[in-house]
Structures are given as structure tokens and as C-alpha cells.
Amino acid sequence: MRVVDLFFSPYDYEFHNDPYPLYARLRAEAPVYRNDELDFWALSLYDDVVTAFRDYAAFSNSNGVMIEPSVWGPDAWKFISFLAMDPPRHTRARGLISRAFTPRRVAALEPRIGEIAARYLDAAVERGSFDFMADLAAALPLDVISELIGVPESDRPEVRRLADQALHREEGMRDIPPAAAEAGLVLTEYYLGLLRARRCAPAEDLISALVDEGTIGVRLTDEELVAVLFLLVGAGSETTTHLLGSAWYWAWRNPAQRDAAFGGNITGWIEETLRYDSPAQVVARRAARDLDLHGARVPAGAQVLLLAGSANRDERAFPSPDVYDLERDTSKHINFGNGPHYCLGAALGRLEARVTLGQLVARVRPGYDIDPARMSRVHSVNVRGFASLQTSVTPR
Ligand code: HEM
């Protein structure tokens, strides 16, 4: 299906500001959208996105999931490890990492997450006015991943700076900016040093478990291990950051829902935010063969974008999808993906959100404010959320 006056590019700043009207048009007018200029196809209906997540024989991850030209291709696994693999290679690699990334290791992090959240919140709540993103939401998830991986506390600010730089995208640039690529190289060197150090002197952390053949059953190369660390940092930090920021923002915009959240429905707050304003908006797949979809033929080898942010607002799957409602049934949302690549860190992301939002509810009054003049969005093709969100709170 081709619709001439409908233009969708995940690089557009206007789209970043509010993608939902465009998604609604895509679902209604072009469920199999074709962008000739950028050479991609896009699926926006809930059923199609779920099918594509599950049907790895038709929708392959072998070129990665990021659309930028320099990270799309057969080498993508070097940046995002098994997220850029299909079964059976994916099954084996994910299985090995899962032996180190255990539910027990995740659950054991809860007290540390509480301490990290308290440290940021002590300072912020005392000031009364703070940037929810810079002073809390952007910092905490990366600290938690660093804690899990085993990055020493003294190195974390620099690791955070490099990771932020590596994930930053420039307006008008349709590829990875040179500064981001450079930061990625510096981070690689840093992680290689950490791997070497843990081989000589193991500690109680994920890196030590990953380099221990006894734990995961094989010896992974340094290149494979660095890719796993990049995947954990890339997949686990920004997404959780934006879940926190969007939860804070949408509750403020919907006072009745905010009261429900502050009344104790933290789970509903997290799950409805994941559905309503998904941190993970867009992932890519490669058509493994010619695909016939809604009357269009998507040729083998084509890049196909799965618009999870649109699927979660599809009126066919969620009644009144544009209403933010903590009480609704969110069990079908696909913000953590679906099928073989279902998010390995879903439990950790939810735990971080539960601990952090729980502490906020316990410490501040529900009537907090956000300054619209000091609020800005990030510009990314994959994730959606805020770069800054100035808020003022009154301690309880
Ligand atoms: C709210 C927070 C999070 C969201 C919304 C999220 C979302 C997602 C999504 C949509 C996928 C599937 C991507 C695809 O199929 O192309 C995914 C995969 C993944 N996520 Fe998360 N994620 C979150 C938190 C985390 C955390 C905290 C970690 C770990 C530290 C993590 C680690 C991973 C990994 C390793 C994969 C790849 C799984 C595979 O390929 O088998 N995520 N995530």
C-alpha cells in the first residue's frame, strides 16, 4: 500500500515530540509503510508487530535492530551480541549469558538499588526543585548496571559520560555521529581492561561470572564478552531512564491517575506507562525472504521497522488507547518485545522502577509540579523519553 502524502522518518524531531498522530495514520492508511528515501518498510499494527517479533524465520535479527547504516549489517553482533542473532545461534548465546544473569543475581540487587535511589533522592528532595532526568532518572539505571557488571564506583561517572555520548544522536545526521563512535571505542578499551582484571582477581560480579568457564560452560572471546557488556548497557540503561521520566510526566499530566499511583498502585503506574508511552519505540528486522503483507510485497533483505510504540496504542488491541489509565488491562503490551528476544532485563527494569517510584511516593506529596519551559525530549530513533524534566516537590 502506498500513500503519497504520508511521510514517516524516525529521525524527524517533530516525530520525536509526538509520534502518536502519525502512528494512527500509519495504522489506518499504510499498515505496511514504505519509505523509498531511507529504504525501509514499517509495520504499525499490533498483530503484525507481535507476529514479526515471534516469527524469526521471516523477520531476522541477523543485521541487528538499529537502523543507522553503520550499525546495520552482519557485524551488528559485535555491538549488541545475541540481540543480533537468530535461533539456534541466539538460543545458545542467550542461554550462556542467562547462566550468569540469574534471577537470584537480579533480586539480590534490590537493597543496592534502594541505596542508590536514596542517595539521589536525598539530595534532590532536599533542594525541592531538580531535573528529574539529570539528577535521578538518567543516572540511576546506569549505576545499577555498573553495580551488576562490576564497574567500580569511582569509574562510574566517566562510564556514564561515555555511554551517554555513545548513545547520543545529532539532528539531521542519519548515522552514528563520530563522537559517539569514538566514545564506543574508549568504552571498549575500558571494558577490556576490566575483563583482564577479573580474570586475574575474580569478584562477586557479573563480569567475573562471564569470564568463568565453570559458570557459563565455555570460554567466550574478549570480543564476544565486550559485545555482551555493550548490549546490557545499551538495552538496560536508556530504556529504564525513560520509563521513570515518562511515568513522572504522565502522572503529572493526569492528576487522577497520579493520585491512584500515590495511593499505592505503583505496578499499574509502571505497566500503563510502558504501554502508553513506550521507552522502546522502534526496532528493526531484516526480511529473511519475500514477505506478502496486506497486499504489499516486502522483498527479501529489506529493512523492516517494528513500531512497538504504535502497536501499544492500537485500538484493535487496547480500548481507548489514548487514555492513560492505571487500572486498565496492560497484560498484552509489548514494550519488552516478544518471542525469542523478549527482554532479558524485564524483571530488573521493573524492579528499578518499583523501588525508585516507591521511594518518591513515600517521600514527597502527590501535588508535585513540572516546569513545561524547562522540559525537553531526547532525539533518538529507537527510544522515546525526556532529556530534561525540571520538577519541584514538597517533602511529606
Ligand atoms: C523499562 C526498561 C526496559 C525496556 C522497555 C526494554 C525493552 C526491550 C525490548 C523491546 C527488547 C527486544 C528488542 C528486540 O526484539 O529487538 C529488549 C531486549 C533486551 N533487553 Fe531490555 N528493556 C528494558 C530494560 C532492560 C534491562 C534493565 C536490561 C539489562 C540489564 C535489559 C536487557 C535486554 C537484553 C539483554 C535484551 C536482548 C534479549 C535477546 O536478544 O534475547 N533490558 N529489551
Coordinates of C-alpha atoms and ligand atoms in Angstrom, one line a residue:
M1 CA 0.0 0.0 0.0
R2 CA 1.4 3.5 -1.0
V3 CA 0.1 6.7 0.4
V4 CA 1.8 9.7 -1.2
D5 CA 1.2 12.5 1.4
L6 CA 2.2 10.4 4.4
F7 CA 5.8 10.8 5.3
F8 CA 7.4 9.0 8.3
S9 CA 11.0 9.2 9.3
P10 CA 12.2 8.1 12.7
Y11 CA 14.9 10.8 12.5
D12 CA 12.4 13.7 12.5
Y13 CA 12.4 15.9 15.6
E14 CA 8.6 16.6 15.1
F15 CA 8.0 12.9 15.2
H16 CA 10.1 12.6 18.4
N17 CA 7.9 15.3 20.0
D18 CA 4.7 13.4 19.4
P19 CA 4.7 10.3 17.3
Y20 CA 1.1 9.2 18.1
P21 CA -0.9 11.1 15.5
L22 CA 1.4 9.8 12.8
Y23 CA 1.2 6.3 14.1
A24 CA -2.6 6.5 14.0
R25 CA -2.4 7.5 10.3
L26 CA 0.1 4.7 9.5
R27 CA -2.2 2.1 11.1
A28 CA -5.2 3.5 9.2
E29 CA -3.7 4.3 5.9
A30 CA -0.4 2.4 5.4
P31 CA 0.0 -0.6 7.8
V32 CA 2.9 -1.7 5.6
Y33 CA 4.6 1.7 5.1
R34 CA 7.4 2.2 2.6
N35 CA 10.0 4.9 2.8
D36 CA 11.9 5.0 -0.5
E37 CA 14.3 7.7 0.5
L38 CA 15.5 5.9 3.6
D39 CA 14.9 2.5 2.1
F40 CA 12.9 0.9 4.9
W41 CA 9.4 -0.6 5.5
A42 CA 7.4 -0.1 8.7
L43 CA 4.8 -2.2 10.5
S44 CA 2.5 -0.4 12.9
L45 CA -0.5 -2.7 13.7
Y46 CA -0.4 -4.6 17.0
D47 CA -0.9 -8.1 15.4
D48 CA 1.7 -7.5 12.7
V49 CA 4.3 -6.3 15.2
V50 CA 3.7 -9.3 17.6
T51 CA 3.9 -11.7 14.6
A52 CA 7.2 -10.2 13.5
F53 CA 8.7 -10.4 17.0
R54 CA 7.8 -14.1 17.1
D55 CA 8.5 -15.2 13.5
Y56 CA 12.3 -15.1 13.4
A57 CA 12.4 -17.2 10.3
A58 CA 10.7 -14.4 8.3
F59 CA 11.9 -11.4 10.4
S60 CA 15.5 -11.9 11.2
N61 CA 17.7 -10.1 13.8
S62 CA 21.0 -11.0 11.9
N63 CA 21.6 -7.4 10.8
G64 CA 20.9 -6.0 14.3
V65 CA 17.9 -4.0 15.5
M66 CA 19.3 -0.4 15.0
I67 CA 18.5 1.3 11.7
E68 CA 21.6 3.5 11.4
P69 CA 23.7 2.4 8.4
S70 CA 26.9 1.9 10.3
V71 CA 25.4 -0.5 12.9
W72 CA 23.0 -2.3 10.5
G73 CA 24.6 -5.4 8.9
P74 CA 26.2 -8.8 9.6
D75 CA 28.7 -7.3 12.1
A76 CA 25.9 -5.9 14.4
W77 CA 26.5 -8.7 16.9
K78 CA 29.8 -7.0 17.8
F79 CA 27.8 -4.1 19.4
I80 CA 24.7 -5.9 20.6
S81 CA 25.8 -9.6 20.9
F82 CA 22.9 -12.1 20.8
L83 CA 20.3 -9.4 20.1
A84 CA 21.7 -9.5 16.6
M85 CA 21.4 -13.3 16.2
D86 CA 18.7 -15.7 15.2
P87 CA 18.0 -19.2 16.7
P88 CA 19.8 -21.6 17.1
R89 CA 22.9 -19.3 17.5
H90 CA 20.8 -16.9 19.6
T91 CA 19.4 -19.6 21.8
R92 CA 22.8 -20.9 22.6
A93 CA 24.4 -17.5 23.3
R94 CA 21.4 -16.2 25.3
G95 CA 21.4 -19.4 27.3
L96 CA 25.1 -19.0 28.2
I97 CA 24.6 -15.4 29.4
S98 CA 21.5 -16.3 31.3
R99 CA 23.6 -18.7 33.5
A100 CA 25.4 -15.6 34.8
F101 CA 22.4 -13.2 34.6
T102 CA 20.3 -15.1 37.1
P103 CA 17.0 -14.1 38.8
R104 CA 18.9 -14.5 42.1
R105 CA 21.6 -12.0 41.0
V106 CA 18.8 -9.6 39.9
A107 CA 16.8 -10.0 43.1
A108 CA 19.9 -9.6 45.2
L109 CA 20.3 -6.1 43.7
E110 CA 17.2 -4.7 45.4
P111 CA 18.8 -3.3 48.5
R112 CA 21.6 -1.7 46.5
I113 CA 19.0 -0.2 44.1
G114 CA 17.3 1.2 47.2
E115 CA 20.6 2.7 48.4
I116 CA 21.4 4.2 45.0
A117 CA 17.8 5.7 44.7
A118 CA 18.0 7.1 48.2
R119 CA 21.3 8.8 47.6
Y120 CA 20.0 10.7 44.5
L121 CA 16.6 11.4 46.2
D122 CA 18.1 12.7 49.5
A123 CA 19.9 15.4 47.6
A124 CA 17.1 16.2 45.2
V125 CA 14.2 16.2 47.6
E126 CA 16.2 18.5 50.0
R127 CA 16.7 21.0 47.2
G128 CA 12.9 20.9 46.4
S129 CA 13.5 21.6 42.7
F130 CA 15.6 19.4 40.5
D131 CA 15.9 18.0 37.0
F132 CA 14.2 14.6 37.2
M133 CA 16.3 13.3 34.3
A134 CA 19.8 14.5 35.0
D135 CA 19.6 14.3 38.8
L136 CA 17.8 10.9 39.0
A137 CA 16.4 9.0 36.1
A138 CA 19.4 9.2 33.7
A139 CA 21.9 8.3 36.4
L140 CA 20.3 5.5 38.4
P141 CA 19.9 2.8 35.7
L142 CA 23.4 3.1 34.6
D143 CA 24.7 2.9 38.2
V144 CA 22.6 -0.2 38.6
I145 CA 24.0 -1.9 35.5
S146 CA 27.5 -0.8 36.6
E147 CA 26.8 -2.4 40.0
L148 CA 25.6 -5.6 38.4
I149 CA 28.5 -5.8 35.9
G150 CA 31.1 -4.8 38.5
V151 CA 32.3 -1.4 37.4
P152 CA 34.0 0.2 40.5
E153 CA 32.1 3.2 41.9
S154 CA 35.0 5.6 41.2
D155 CA 34.8 4.8 37.5
R156 CA 31.0 5.2 37.1
P157 CA 30.8 8.9 36.3
E158 CA 33.2 8.5 33.4
V159 CA 31.5 5.3 32.2
R160 CA 28.2 7.2 32.3
R161 CA 29.6 10.1 30.4
L162 CA 31.0 7.7 27.7
A163 CA 27.8 5.6 27.5
D164 CA 25.7 8.8 27.1
Q165 CA 28.0 10.1 24.4
A166 CA 27.9 6.7 22.6
L167 CA 24.1 6.7 22.5
H168 CA 23.7 10.4 21.5
R169 CA 22.4 11.3 18.0
E170 CA 22.6 14.6 16.1
E171 CA 19.7 16.4 14.3
G172 CA 19.8 15.8 10.6
M173 CA 22.5 13.1 10.8
R174 CA 21.3 9.8 9.7
D175 CA 24.1 7.7 11.1
I176 CA 26.2 7.3 14.3
P177 CA 28.0 10.7 15.0
P178 CA 31.8 10.4 15.1
A179 CA 31.9 11.5 18.7
A180 CA 29.5 8.6 19.6
A181 CA 31.7 6.1 17.7
E182 CA 34.8 7.4 19.5
A183 CA 33.1 7.1 22.9
G184 CA 32.2 3.5 22.0
L185 CA 35.9 2.7 21.3
V186 CA 37.0 4.2 24.6
L187 CA 34.4 2.2 26.4
T188 CA 35.5 -1.0 24.7
E189 CA 39.1 -0.4 25.9
Y190 CA 37.8 0.2 29.4
Y191 CA 35.7 -3.0 29.5
L192 CA 38.7 -5.0 28.1
G193 CA 40.7 -3.8 31.0
L194 CA 38.0 -4.8 33.4
L195 CA 37.8 -8.3 31.9
R196 CA 41.6 -8.7 32.2
A197 CA 41.5 -7.6 35.8
R198 CA 38.6 -10.0 36.8
R199 CA 40.4 -12.9 35.1
C200 CA 43.3 -12.4 37.5
A201 CA 41.3 -11.5 40.5
P202 CA 37.6 -12.6 40.3
A203 CA 35.0 -10.7 42.4
E204 CA 31.3 -11.2 43.2
D205 CA 30.0 -9.6 40.0
L206 CA 28.6 -10.4 36.5
I207 CA 31.9 -9.9 34.7
S208 CA 33.7 -12.4 36.9
A209 CA 30.8 -14.9 36.3
L210 CA 31.0 -14.3 32.5
V211 CA 34.8 -14.9 32.4
D212 CA 34.5 -18.0 34.5
E213 CA 34.2 -21.1 32.3
G214 CA 32.9 -23.0 35.3
T215 CA 29.8 -20.7 35.5
I216 CA 28.8 -20.4 31.8
G217 CA 30.3 -23.6 30.5
V218 CA 32.6 -22.2 27.7
R219 CA 35.3 -19.6 27.3
L220 CA 34.0 -16.6 25.4
T221 CA 36.4 -14.4 23.5
D222 CA 37.1 -10.8 24.6
E223 CA 35.2 -9.6 21.5
E224 CA 32.1 -11.6 22.5
L225 CA 32.3 -10.5 26.1
V226 CA 32.6 -6.8 25.3
A227 CA 29.5 -7.2 23.0
V228 CA 27.5 -8.6 25.9
L229 CA 28.5 -5.7 28.1
F230 CA 27.5 -3.2 25.4
L231 CA 24.2 -5.0 25.0
L232 CA 23.5 -4.8 28.7
V233 CA 24.4 -1.1 29.0
G234 CA 22.7 -0.2 25.7
A235 CA 19.5 -2.1 26.3
G236 CA 19.2 -1.6 30.0
S237 CA 20.1 2.0 30.8
E238 CA 18.2 4.4 28.5
T239 CA 15.0 2.3 28.4
T240 CA 14.7 2.3 32.2
T241 CA 15.6 6.0 32.3
H242 CA 12.7 6.9 30.0
L243 CA 10.3 4.6 31.8
L244 CA 11.0 6.6 35.0
G245 CA 10.8 10.0 33.3
S246 CA 7.6 9.2 31.4
A247 CA 5.9 7.8 34.5
W248 CA 6.6 11.0 36.4
Y249 CA 5.4 13.2 33.5
W250 CA 2.2 11.3 32.6
A251 CA 1.1 11.1 36.2
W252 CA 1.6 14.9 36.5
R253 CA -0.5 15.4 33.3
N254 CA -3.3 13.1 34.7
P255 CA -3.9 14.1 38.3
A256 CA -6.5 11.5 39.0
Q257 CA -4.0 8.8 37.8
R258 CA -1.3 10.5 39.9
D259 CA -3.5 10.1 43.0
A260 CA -4.0 6.4 42.2
A261 CA -0.2 6.0 41.8
F262 CA 0.4 7.8 45.1
G263 CA -2.4 5.8 46.6
G264 CA -0.3 2.7 46.1
N265 CA -0.9 1.4 42.5
I266 CA 2.8 1.5 41.6
T267 CA 2.5 -1.6 39.4
G268 CA -0.3 -0.1 37.4
W269 CA 1.8 3.2 37.1
I270 CA 4.7 1.3 35.6
E271 CA 2.8 -1.0 33.3
E272 CA 0.5 1.7 31.9
T273 CA 3.4 4.0 31.3
L274 CA 5.2 1.1 29.4
R275 CA 2.1 0.8 27.2
Y276 CA 1.0 4.4 26.8
D277 CA 4.4 6.0 26.1
S278 CA 6.8 3.1 25.4
P279 CA 10.5 3.8 26.1
A280 CA 11.3 1.3 23.3
Q281 CA 9.5 2.7 20.2
V282 CA 11.3 1.2 17.1
V283 CA 13.3 -1.9 16.4
A284 CA 14.4 -3.2 13.0
R285 CA 14.4 -6.6 11.4
R286 CA 15.6 -7.9 8.1
A287 CA 13.1 -9.7 5.8
A288 CA 14.6 -13.2 5.5
R289 CA 12.6 -13.9 2.4
D290 CA 10.0 -12.1 0.2
L291 CA 7.0 -11.3 2.5
D292 CA 3.4 -10.7 1.4
L293 CA 1.7 -8.3 3.9
H294 CA -1.6 -6.6 3.4
G295 CA -1.2 -6.7 -0.3
A296 CA 2.4 -5.4 -0.4
R297 CA 5.4 -7.4 -1.2
V298 CA 8.4 -6.7 1.1
P299 CA 11.5 -8.1 -0.7
A300 CA 14.0 -10.4 0.9
G301 CA 16.8 -8.4 2.5
A302 CA 14.7 -5.3 3.2
Q303 CA 14.9 -3.4 6.5
V304 CA 11.5 -3.6 8.3
L305 CA 10.8 -1.4 11.3
L306 CA 8.6 -2.7 14.0
L307 CA 6.8 0.2 15.6
A308 CA 6.1 -1.1 19.1
G309 CA 5.1 2.4 20.2
S310 CA 2.3 2.3 17.7
A311 CA 1.3 -1.3 18.5
N312 CA 0.8 -0.4 22.1
R313 CA -1.7 2.3 21.0
D314 CA -3.5 0.2 18.5
E315 CA -7.3 0.5 19.2
R316 CA -7.7 -3.1 17.9
A317 CA -5.7 -4.3 21.0
F318 CA -6.4 -1.7 23.6
P319 CA -9.8 0.0 24.1
S320 CA -9.5 3.9 24.2
P321 CA -5.7 3.5 23.7
D322 CA -5.0 7.3 24.0
V323 CA -6.3 7.4 27.6
Y324 CA -3.7 7.0 30.4
D325 CA -5.4 4.6 32.8
L326 CA -3.6 2.8 35.6
E327 CA -6.5 0.4 36.1
R328 CA -6.6 -1.0 32.5
D329 CA -5.5 -4.5 31.5
T330 CA -2.0 -4.0 30.2
S331 CA -1.0 -7.7 30.0
K332 CA -0.8 -7.5 26.2
H333 CA 1.6 -4.6 26.0
I334 CA 4.8 -5.4 24.0
N335 CA 7.2 -2.9 25.5
F336 CA 9.6 -5.7 26.4
G337 CA 9.3 -7.2 22.9
N338 CA 8.0 -10.8 22.4
G339 CA 9.3 -14.2 21.2
P340 CA 12.9 -15.3 21.4
H341 CA 14.3 -11.8 22.0
Y342 CA 11.9 -11.0 24.9
C343 CA 13.8 -8.6 27.1
L344 CA 16.3 -10.4 29.4
G345 CA 16.2 -7.5 31.8
A346 CA 12.4 -7.0 32.1
A347 CA 12.5 -8.1 35.8
L348 CA 15.4 -5.8 36.5
G349 CA 13.8 -2.8 34.7
R350 CA 10.6 -3.3 36.6
L351 CA 12.4 -3.7 39.9
E352 CA 14.3 -0.4 39.4
A353 CA 11.1 1.4 38.6
R354 CA 9.3 -0.1 41.6
V355 CA 12.0 0.8 44.0
T356 CA 12.5 4.4 42.7
L357 CA 8.9 5.3 42.2
G358 CA 8.1 3.7 45.6
Q359 CA 10.6 5.9 47.3
L360 CA 9.3 9.0 45.6
V361 CA 5.7 8.2 46.7
A362 CA 7.0 7.7 50.3
R363 CA 9.0 10.9 50.4
V364 CA 7.1 13.6 48.5
R365 CA 3.5 14.9 48.4
P366 CA 1.4 14.0 45.3
G367 CA 1.0 17.6 44.2
Y368 CA 4.4 17.9 42.6
D369 CA 4.9 20.2 39.6
I370 CA 6.8 20.1 36.3
D371 CA 8.0 23.3 34.5
P372 CA 7.0 23.0 30.8
A373 CA 9.5 25.7 29.9
R374 CA 12.4 23.5 31.3
M375 CA 11.5 20.2 29.7
S376 CA 13.0 18.7 26.5
R377 CA 12.9 15.4 24.7
V378 CA 15.8 13.1 23.6
H379 CA 16.3 12.7 19.9
S380 CA 16.8 9.0 19.2
V381 CA 15.4 6.7 16.6
N382 CA 14.9 3.8 19.0
V383 CA 13.8 5.2 22.3
R384 CA 11.5 7.9 23.5
G385 CA 11.6 10.0 26.6
F386 CA 12.9 13.2 28.2
A387 CA 16.4 14.8 28.2
S388 CA 15.3 17.2 30.9
L389 CA 12.3 17.5 33.2
Q390 CA 12.5 20.2 35.8
T391 CA 10.3 19.3 38.7
S392 CA 9.5 20.7 42.1
V393 CA 8.4 18.7 45.1
T394 CA 7.3 19.1 48.7
P395 CA 8.6 16.6 51.2
R396 CA 5.9 14.7 53.2
Ligands
HEM1 C1 12.0 -0.4 31.1 C2 13.1 -1.0 30.7 C3 13.3 -1.8 29.5 C4 12.6 -1.9 28.3 C5 11.4 -1.1 27.9 C6 13.3 -2.9 27.5 C7 12.9 -3.2 26.2 C8 13.4 -4.3 25.5 C9 12.9 -4.7 24.2 C10 11.7 -4.1 23.4 C11 13.7 -5.8 23.8 C12 13.6 -6.6 22.5 C13 14.3 -6.0 21.4 C14 14.1 -6.7 20.0 O1 13.3 -7.7 20.0 O2 14.6 -6.2 19.0 C15 14.7 -5.9 24.8 C16 15.7 -6.9 24.7 C17 16.7 -7.0 25.7 N1 16.8 -6.3 26.9 FE1 15.5 -4.9 27.6 N2 14.3 -3.4 28.2 C18 14.4 -2.8 29.4 C19 15.3 -3.0 30.4 C20 16.4 -3.8 30.3 C21 17.4 -4.0 31.4 C22 17.4 -3.3 32.7 C23 18.3 -4.9 30.8 C24 19.5 -5.5 31.5 C25 20.4 -5.1 32.1 C26 17.8 -5.3 29.5 C27 18.5 -6.2 28.7 C28 18.0 -6.7 27.5 C29 18.7 -7.7 26.7 C30 20.0 -8.4 27.0 C31 17.9 -7.9 25.5 C32 18.2 -8.8 24.4 C33 17.4 -10.1 24.5 C34 17.7 -11.1 23.4 O3 18.1 -10.7 22.3 O4 17.4 -12.3 23.6 N3 16.7 -4.6 29.2 N4 14.5 -5.0 25.8

